[in-house]
mmCIF file of C-alpha atoms and ligand atoms in Angstrom:
data_model
loop_
_atom_site.group_PDB
_atom_site.id
_atom_site.type_symbol
_atom_site.label_atom_id
_atom_site.label_comp_id
_atom_site.label_asym_id
_atom_site.label_seq_id
_atom_site.Cartn_x
_atom_site.Cartn_y
_atom_site.Cartn_z
ATOM 1 C CA MET A 1 -21.116 -95.164 5.977
ATOM 2 C CA HIS A 2 -17.875 -93.723 4.691
ATOM 3 C CA GLU A 3 -15.773 -96.049 6.816
ATOM 4 C CA LEU A 4 -17.472 -99.068 5.242
ATOM 5 C CA SER A 5 -16.450 -98.149 1.685
ATOM 6 C CA VAL A 6 -12.968 -97.253 2.914
ATOM 7 C CA THR A 7 -12.637 -100.623 4.610
ATOM 8 C CA GLU A 8 -13.898 -102.420 1.487
ATOM 9 C CA GLU A 9 -11.245 -100.602 -0.511
ATOM 10 C CA LEU A 10 -8.391 -101.436 1.850
ATOM 11 C CA LEU A 11 -9.478 -105.089 1.898
ATOM 12 C CA ARG A 12 -9.580 -105.147 -1.897
ATOM 13 C CA ILE A 13 -6.079 -103.658 -2.108
ATOM 14 C CA ALA A 14 -4.680 -106.084 0.450
ATOM 15 C CA VAL A 15 -6.247 -109.143 -1.206
ATOM 16 C CA THR A 16 -5.003 -108.041 -4.618
ATOM 17 C CA HIS A 17 -1.437 -107.689 -3.367
ATOM 18 C CA ALA A 18 -1.548 -110.954 -1.409
ATOM 19 C CA ASP A 19 -1.926 -112.799 -4.729
ATOM 20 C CA GLY A 20 -3.616 -115.794 -3.138
ATOM 21 C CA ARG A 21 -1.418 -115.984 -0.050
ATOM 22 C CA ARG A 22 -2.973 -115.736 3.402
ATOM 23 C CA ILE A 23 -2.708 -112.272 4.945
ATOM 24 C CA THR A 24 -1.639 -112.159 8.579
ATOM 25 C CA ALA A 25 -1.380 -108.388 9.077
ATOM 26 C CA ILE A 26 -2.204 -105.130 7.319
ATOM 27 C CA HIS A 27 -0.377 -101.904 8.143
ATOM 28 C CA LEU A 28 -2.329 -98.699 7.548
ATOM 29 C CA VAL A 29 -1.215 -95.086 7.618
ATOM 30 C CA ILE A 30 -3.911 -92.634 8.704
ATOM 31 C CA GLY A 31 -3.540 -88.875 8.981
ATOM 32 C CA GLU A 32 -4.852 -87.209 12.132
ATOM 33 C CA LEU A 33 -7.091 -84.945 10.039
ATOM 34 C CA THR A 34 -9.026 -87.862 8.584
ATOM 35 C CA SER A 35 -12.134 -88.807 10.458
ATOM 36 C CA PHE A 36 -11.598 -92.552 10.224
ATOM 37 C CA ILE A 37 -11.753 -94.196 13.604
ATOM 38 C CA ASP A 38 -9.508 -97.206 14.162
ATOM 39 C CA ASP A 39 -12.197 -99.231 15.938
ATOM 40 C CA THR A 40 -14.730 -98.578 13.190
ATOM 41 C CA ILE A 41 -12.388 -99.803 10.486
ATOM 42 C CA GLN A 42 -11.522 -102.874 12.551
ATOM 43 C CA PHE A 43 -15.249 -103.494 13.051
ATOM 44 C CA TYR A 44 -16.023 -103.403 9.331
ATOM 45 C CA PHE A 45 -12.905 -105.387 8.533
ATOM 46 C CA ASP A 46 -14.047 -108.189 10.827
ATOM 47 C CA LEU A 47 -17.383 -108.189 8.984
ATOM 48 C CA LEU A 48 -15.885 -108.193 5.498
ATOM 49 C CA ALA A 49 -12.752 -110.336 5.785
ATOM 50 C CA PRO A 50 -14.234 -113.805 6.520
ATOM 51 C CA GLY A 51 -14.096 -115.925 3.394
ATOM 52 C CA THR A 52 -11.156 -113.979 1.948
ATOM 53 C CA VAL A 53 -7.412 -114.562 2.324
ATOM 54 C CA ALA A 54 -7.427 -111.678 4.803
ATOM 55 C CA GLU A 55 -9.641 -113.481 7.298
ATOM 56 C CA GLY A 56 -8.126 -113.173 10.774
ATOM 57 C CA ALA A 57 -5.511 -110.619 9.717
ATOM 58 C CA ARG A 58 -4.504 -108.010 12.283
ATOM 59 C CA LEU A 59 -4.775 -104.325 11.469
ATOM 60 C CA TYR A 60 -2.044 -101.931 12.560
ATOM 61 C CA PHE A 61 -2.591 -98.173 12.445
ATOM 62 C CA GLU A 62 0.129 -95.573 12.150
ATOM 63 C CA ARG A 63 -1.103 -92.033 12.836
ATOM 64 C CA VAL A 64 0.457 -89.164 10.908
ATOM 65 C CA PRO A 65 0.446 -85.832 12.811
ATOM 66 C CA VAL A 66 -0.942 -82.727 11.119
ATOM 67 C CA ARG A 67 1.575 -80.288 9.601
ATOM 68 C CA PHE A 68 0.892 -76.907 8.026
ATOM 69 C CA ARG A 69 2.977 -74.778 5.672
ATOM 70 C CA CYS A 70 2.511 -71.061 6.280
ATOM 71 C CA ARG A 71 1.128 -69.222 3.240
ATOM 72 C CA SER A 72 3.000 -66.048 4.145
ATOM 73 C CA CYS A 73 6.532 -67.213 4.946
ATOM 74 C CA GLY A 74 6.630 -70.913 4.038
ATOM 75 C CA THR A 75 7.505 -72.125 7.530
ATOM 76 C CA GLU A 76 6.327 -75.687 8.185
ATOM 77 C CA PHE A 77 4.879 -76.295 11.629
ATOM 78 C CA ALA A 78 2.750 -78.698 13.627
ATOM 79 C CA PRO A 79 -0.394 -76.974 14.924
ATOM 80 C CA SER A 80 -1.724 -77.887 18.324
ATOM 81 C CA GLU A 81 -5.418 -78.006 19.165
ATOM 82 C CA GLN A 82 -5.489 -74.404 20.354
ATOM 83 C CA GLU A 83 -2.669 -72.813 18.363
ATOM 84 C CA TRP A 84 -2.882 -72.672 14.574
ATOM 85 C CA HIS A 85 -0.702 -69.577 14.080
ATOM 86 C CA CYS A 86 2.640 -69.734 12.282
ATOM 87 C CA PRO A 87 5.406 -69.656 14.914
ATOM 88 C CA ALA A 88 7.607 -67.508 12.623
ATOM 89 C CA CYS A 89 5.246 -64.750 11.434
ATOM 90 C CA GLY A 90 1.943 -65.251 13.251
ATOM 91 C CA THR A 91 -0.240 -65.911 10.185
ATOM 92 C CA LEU A 92 -3.229 -68.089 11.011
ATOM 93 C CA GLY A 93 -3.298 -71.585 9.489
ATOM 94 C CA GLY A 94 -1.739 -72.592 6.199
ATOM 95 C CA ASP A 95 -1.700 -75.367 3.624
ATOM 96 C CA VAL A 96 -2.040 -78.863 5.010
ATOM 97 C CA ILE A 97 1.074 -80.807 4.007
ATOM 98 C CA ALA A 98 0.540 -83.841 6.257
ATOM 99 C CA GLY A 99 -2.305 -85.354 8.202
ATOM 100 C CA LYS A 100 -4.753 -86.298 5.436
ATOM 101 C CA GLU A 101 -3.125 -89.620 4.547
ATOM 102 C CA PHE A 102 -5.016 -92.848 4.303
ATOM 103 C CA PHE A 103 -3.316 -95.761 2.626
ATOM 104 C CA VAL A 104 -2.153 -99.345 2.990
ATOM 105 C CA GLU A 105 1.560 -99.186 3.793
ATOM 106 C CA SER A 106 2.283 -102.908 3.736
ATOM 107 C CA ILE A 107 0.800 -106.329 4.263
ATOM 108 C CA GLU A 108 2.272 -109.417 5.855
ATOM 109 C CA VAL A 109 1.490 -112.780 4.339
ATOM 110 C CA GLY A 110 1.814 -116.271 5.728
ATOM 111 C CA THR A 111 4.088 -118.913 4.210
ATOM 112 C CA ASP A 112 1.799 -121.868 4.813
ATOM 113 C CA GLN A 113 0.017 -121.658 1.476
HETATM 114 ZN ZN1 ZN B 201 4.667 -67.703 8.628
#
């Protein structure tokens, strides 16, 4: 499962940055174009985290909306589900400039250790 390896990676990153401190929360940024489902990542996280400093940490997800840049005129726009045409010149689609993100934005660590 793709989500499993992704969750392993985010856990590894978080634990590395925690530097031995207990993690209480992990903030993730996920583009709307990625197929990662919040619940699936939480599910794998709950399987993987016990025994690490991230055990019991809460996951927070920030969704990044999709944005295109028109290949004809350079206009940046947010496509809707039905409308992928440039609002300025009518060209269909464009280069994806936002919406494919997936990264750990920040972690919160406890002060009890
Ligand atoms: Zn255009």
